[in-house]
């Protein structure tokens, strides 16, 4: 008669086949693991955007970059973070001590809630300048920096 296969007695270990905890990323020195507290996303932050993004936000070059809805490049402003991500942050413009001369109060009550008209916080000349800057950036990105962008309608 054949012997039955050998079976272990007792309950299997819960950690069977798993590595010990020493391999965990947050246990290593210098890592940014789960134990490190993150700033509250509603705390006001001061940023100075440097350029426009294609969707109409102003981009503050930081690590990671911060997209400021309602911001204007070159205008130092207090913003409220609405999302802190791994690759980019999102923020809403709150106020500025020295607002841009092109800043106006948006004419629509739903400006922030809707987000459909991202340049509504600029006067007409500011909107033209923003569109020129966006077009010039896209041309440079495509390797067409020799093309000069004239005044736009």
mmCIF file of C-alpha atoms in Angstrom:
data_model
loop_
_atom_site.group_PDB
_atom_site.id
_atom_site.type_symbol
_atom_site.label_atom_id
_atom_site.label_comp_id
_atom_site.label_asym_id
_atom_site.label_seq_id
_atom_site.Cartn_x
_atom_site.Cartn_y
_atom_site.Cartn_z
ATOM 1 C CA UNK A 1 0.000 0.000 0.000
ATOM 2 C CA UNK A 2 1.202 3.511 -0.846
ATOM 3 C CA UNK A 3 1.853 5.956 1.955
ATOM 4 C CA UNK A 4 -0.360 9.072 2.090
ATOM 5 C CA UNK A 5 1.486 12.329 1.354
ATOM 6 C CA UNK A 6 3.034 13.989 4.402
ATOM 7 C CA UNK A 7 0.950 16.807 5.915
ATOM 8 C CA UNK A 8 2.117 19.380 8.409
ATOM 9 C CA UNK A 9 0.081 19.702 11.504
ATOM 10 C CA UNK A 10 -1.000 22.972 13.057
ATOM 11 C CA UNK A 11 -2.130 26.242 11.470
ATOM 12 C CA UNK A 12 -0.094 27.746 8.656
ATOM 13 C CA UNK A 13 1.928 30.849 9.453
ATOM 14 C CA UNK A 14 0.246 34.133 8.470
ATOM 15 C CA UNK A 15 3.561 35.503 7.164
ATOM 16 C CA UNK A 16 4.390 32.427 5.127
ATOM 17 C CA UNK A 17 6.101 33.428 1.881
ATOM 18 C CA UNK A 18 6.297 37.097 2.792
ATOM 19 C CA UNK A 19 9.391 39.150 3.414
ATOM 20 C CA UNK A 20 10.147 40.464 6.868
ATOM 21 C CA UNK A 21 9.171 44.073 7.552
ATOM 22 C CA UNK A 22 12.737 45.336 7.090
ATOM 23 C CA UNK A 23 12.237 45.542 3.308
ATOM 24 C CA UNK A 24 9.489 48.130 3.546
ATOM 25 C CA UNK A 25 10.201 51.434 1.840
ATOM 26 C CA UNK A 26 9.199 53.622 4.792
ATOM 27 C CA UNK A 27 11.644 51.795 7.094
ATOM 28 C CA UNK A 28 14.664 52.921 5.065
ATOM 29 C CA UNK A 29 16.603 56.011 6.031
ATOM 30 C CA UNK A 30 15.935 59.108 3.970
ATOM 31 C CA UNK A 31 12.749 57.831 2.349
ATOM 32 C CA UNK A 32 9.460 59.704 2.286
ATOM 33 C CA UNK A 33 7.316 56.897 3.608
ATOM 34 C CA UNK A 34 3.870 56.951 5.094
ATOM 35 C CA UNK A 35 5.138 58.099 8.464
ATOM 36 C CA UNK A 36 6.140 61.574 7.256
ATOM 37 C CA UNK A 37 3.310 64.092 7.707
ATOM 38 C CA UNK A 38 2.170 66.027 4.639
ATOM 39 C CA UNK A 39 1.166 69.683 4.839
ATOM 40 C CA UNK A 40 -2.539 70.360 5.101
ATOM 41 C CA UNK A 41 -3.809 71.031 1.591
ATOM 42 C CA UNK A 42 -5.997 73.902 2.775
ATOM 43 C CA UNK A 43 -3.062 75.856 4.242
ATOM 44 C CA UNK A 44 -2.357 79.005 2.185
ATOM 45 C CA UNK A 45 0.829 78.880 0.122
ATOM 46 C CA UNK A 46 2.725 81.714 -1.618
ATOM 47 C CA UNK A 47 3.714 81.039 -5.244
ATOM 48 C CA UNK A 48 4.849 83.018 -8.288
ATOM 49 C CA UNK A 49 3.772 81.381 -11.556
ATOM 50 C CA UNK A 50 6.188 81.761 -14.448
ATOM 51 C CA UNK A 51 4.210 80.638 -17.511
ATOM 52 C CA UNK A 52 0.813 79.693 -18.893
ATOM 53 C CA UNK A 53 -0.328 76.114 -19.333
ATOM 54 C CA UNK A 54 -2.479 74.984 -22.308
ATOM 55 C CA UNK A 55 -5.665 74.753 -20.206
ATOM 56 C CA UNK A 56 -5.281 78.344 -18.982
ATOM 57 C CA UNK A 57 -3.749 77.770 -15.557
ATOM 58 C CA UNK A 58 -0.585 79.557 -14.514
ATOM 59 C CA UNK A 59 2.309 77.207 -13.703
ATOM 60 C CA UNK A 60 4.539 77.816 -10.686
ATOM 61 C CA UNK A 61 7.792 75.932 -11.190
ATOM 62 C CA UNK A 62 8.299 73.903 -8.040
ATOM 63 C CA UNK A 63 8.762 70.242 -7.246
ATOM 64 C CA UNK A 64 6.203 69.110 -8.262
ATOM 65 C CA UNK A 65 4.909 72.004 -10.401
ATOM 66 C CA UNK A 66 1.809 73.810 -9.116
ATOM 67 C CA UNK A 67 -1.026 74.661 -11.517
ATOM 68 C CA UNK A 68 -2.793 77.803 -10.264
ATOM 69 C CA UNK A 69 -6.345 78.349 -11.513
ATOM 70 C CA UNK A 70 -6.911 82.110 -11.597
ATOM 71 C CA UNK A 71 -3.184 82.896 -11.415
ATOM 72 C CA UNK A 72 -1.188 85.190 -13.703
ATOM 73 C CA UNK A 73 2.494 84.573 -14.563
ATOM 74 C CA UNK A 74 4.768 87.001 -12.727
ATOM 75 C CA UNK A 75 2.187 87.795 -10.024
ATOM 76 C CA UNK A 76 3.143 86.574 -6.537
ATOM 77 C CA UNK A 77 -0.020 85.301 -4.906
ATOM 78 C CA UNK A 78 -1.460 83.423 -1.976
ATOM 79 C CA UNK A 79 -3.111 80.207 -3.176
ATOM 80 C CA UNK A 80 -5.151 77.434 -1.587
ATOM 81 C CA UNK A 81 -3.983 73.944 -2.495
ATOM 82 C CA UNK A 82 -6.835 71.740 -3.644
ATOM 83 C CA UNK A 83 -4.743 68.722 -4.637
ATOM 84 C CA UNK A 84 -1.192 67.647 -3.844
ATOM 85 C CA UNK A 85 -0.144 64.988 -6.300
ATOM 86 C CA UNK A 86 2.983 63.039 -7.077
ATOM 87 C CA UNK A 87 3.500 64.760 -10.464
ATOM 88 C CA UNK A 88 1.754 68.114 -10.008
ATOM 89 C CA UNK A 89 -0.208 70.173 -7.501
ATOM 90 C CA UNK A 90 -3.435 72.047 -8.161
ATOM 91 C CA UNK A 91 -4.274 75.334 -6.434
ATOM 92 C CA UNK A 92 -6.830 78.148 -6.524
ATOM 93 C CA UNK A 93 -5.754 81.801 -6.510
ATOM 94 C CA UNK A 94 -6.887 83.614 -3.352
ATOM 95 C CA UNK A 95 -5.272 87.056 -3.380
ATOM 96 C CA UNK A 96 -2.155 89.043 -4.163
ATOM 97 C CA UNK A 97 -0.495 92.013 -2.464
ATOM 98 C CA UNK A 98 0.546 93.459 -5.833
ATOM 99 C CA UNK A 99 -2.052 92.266 -8.354
ATOM 100 C CA UNK A 100 -1.295 92.355 -12.042
ATOM 101 C CA UNK A 101 -2.644 95.427 -13.889
ATOM 102 C CA UNK A 102 -4.472 92.954 -16.168
ATOM 103 C CA UNK A 103 -6.443 91.352 -13.313
ATOM 104 C CA UNK A 104 -10.198 92.021 -13.277
ATOM 105 C CA UNK A 105 -13.113 90.572 -11.344
ATOM 106 C CA UNK A 106 -14.618 87.743 -13.423
ATOM 107 C CA UNK A 107 -18.056 88.705 -14.743
ATOM 108 C CA UNK A 108 -19.518 85.221 -14.163
ATOM 109 C CA UNK A 109 -20.732 84.014 -10.744
ATOM 110 C CA UNK A 110 -19.729 80.439 -11.614
ATOM 111 C CA UNK A 111 -16.149 81.260 -12.675
ATOM 112 C CA UNK A 112 -14.409 79.078 -10.064
ATOM 113 C CA UNK A 113 -17.042 76.340 -9.889
ATOM 114 C CA UNK A 114 -17.292 75.891 -13.668
ATOM 115 C CA UNK A 115 -13.699 76.442 -14.817
ATOM 116 C CA UNK A 116 -14.769 76.684 -18.460
ATOM 117 C CA UNK A 117 -13.336 80.172 -19.052
ATOM 118 C CA UNK A 118 -9.866 80.062 -17.444
ATOM 119 C CA UNK A 119 -8.782 83.526 -18.683
ATOM 120 C CA UNK A 120 -11.880 85.403 -17.485
ATOM 121 C CA UNK A 121 -9.867 86.957 -14.629
ATOM 122 C CA UNK A 122 -7.850 88.944 -17.212
ATOM 123 C CA UNK A 123 -8.811 92.102 -19.078
ATOM 124 C CA UNK A 124 -8.884 92.029 -22.886
ATOM 125 C CA UNK A 125 -5.202 92.963 -23.295
ATOM 126 C CA UNK A 126 -4.177 90.357 -20.695
ATOM 127 C CA UNK A 127 -6.114 87.662 -22.554
ATOM 128 C CA UNK A 128 -4.385 88.602 -25.826
ATOM 129 C CA UNK A 129 -0.982 88.454 -24.129
ATOM 130 C CA UNK A 130 -1.804 85.054 -22.575
ATOM 131 C CA UNK A 131 -2.829 83.636 -25.954
ATOM 132 C CA UNK A 132 0.347 85.010 -27.587
ATOM 133 C CA UNK A 133 2.469 83.471 -24.824
ATOM 134 C CA UNK A 134 0.698 80.105 -25.209
ATOM 135 C CA UNK A 135 1.188 80.109 -28.986
ATOM 136 C CA UNK A 136 4.859 81.132 -28.686
ATOM 137 C CA UNK A 137 5.451 78.333 -26.123
ATOM 138 C CA UNK A 138 3.864 75.722 -28.409
ATOM 139 C CA UNK A 139 5.915 76.915 -31.392
ATOM 140 C CA UNK A 140 9.141 76.732 -29.335
ATOM 141 C CA UNK A 141 8.188 73.236 -28.148
ATOM 142 C CA UNK A 142 7.754 72.151 -31.770
ATOM 143 C CA UNK A 143 11.178 73.548 -32.723
ATOM 144 C CA UNK A 144 9.734 76.523 -34.604
ATOM 145 C CA UNK A 145 11.255 79.305 -32.499
ATOM 146 C CA UNK A 146 12.167 81.305 -35.610
ATOM 147 C CA UNK A 147 8.489 82.105 -36.213
ATOM 148 C CA UNK A 148 7.595 85.447 -34.655
ATOM 149 C CA UNK A 149 4.149 85.736 -33.074
ATOM 150 C CA UNK A 150 2.435 88.979 -34.065
ATOM 151 C CA UNK A 151 -0.509 90.667 -32.370
ATOM 152 C CA UNK A 152 -3.614 88.481 -32.231
ATOM 153 C CA UNK A 153 -7.262 89.461 -32.630
#
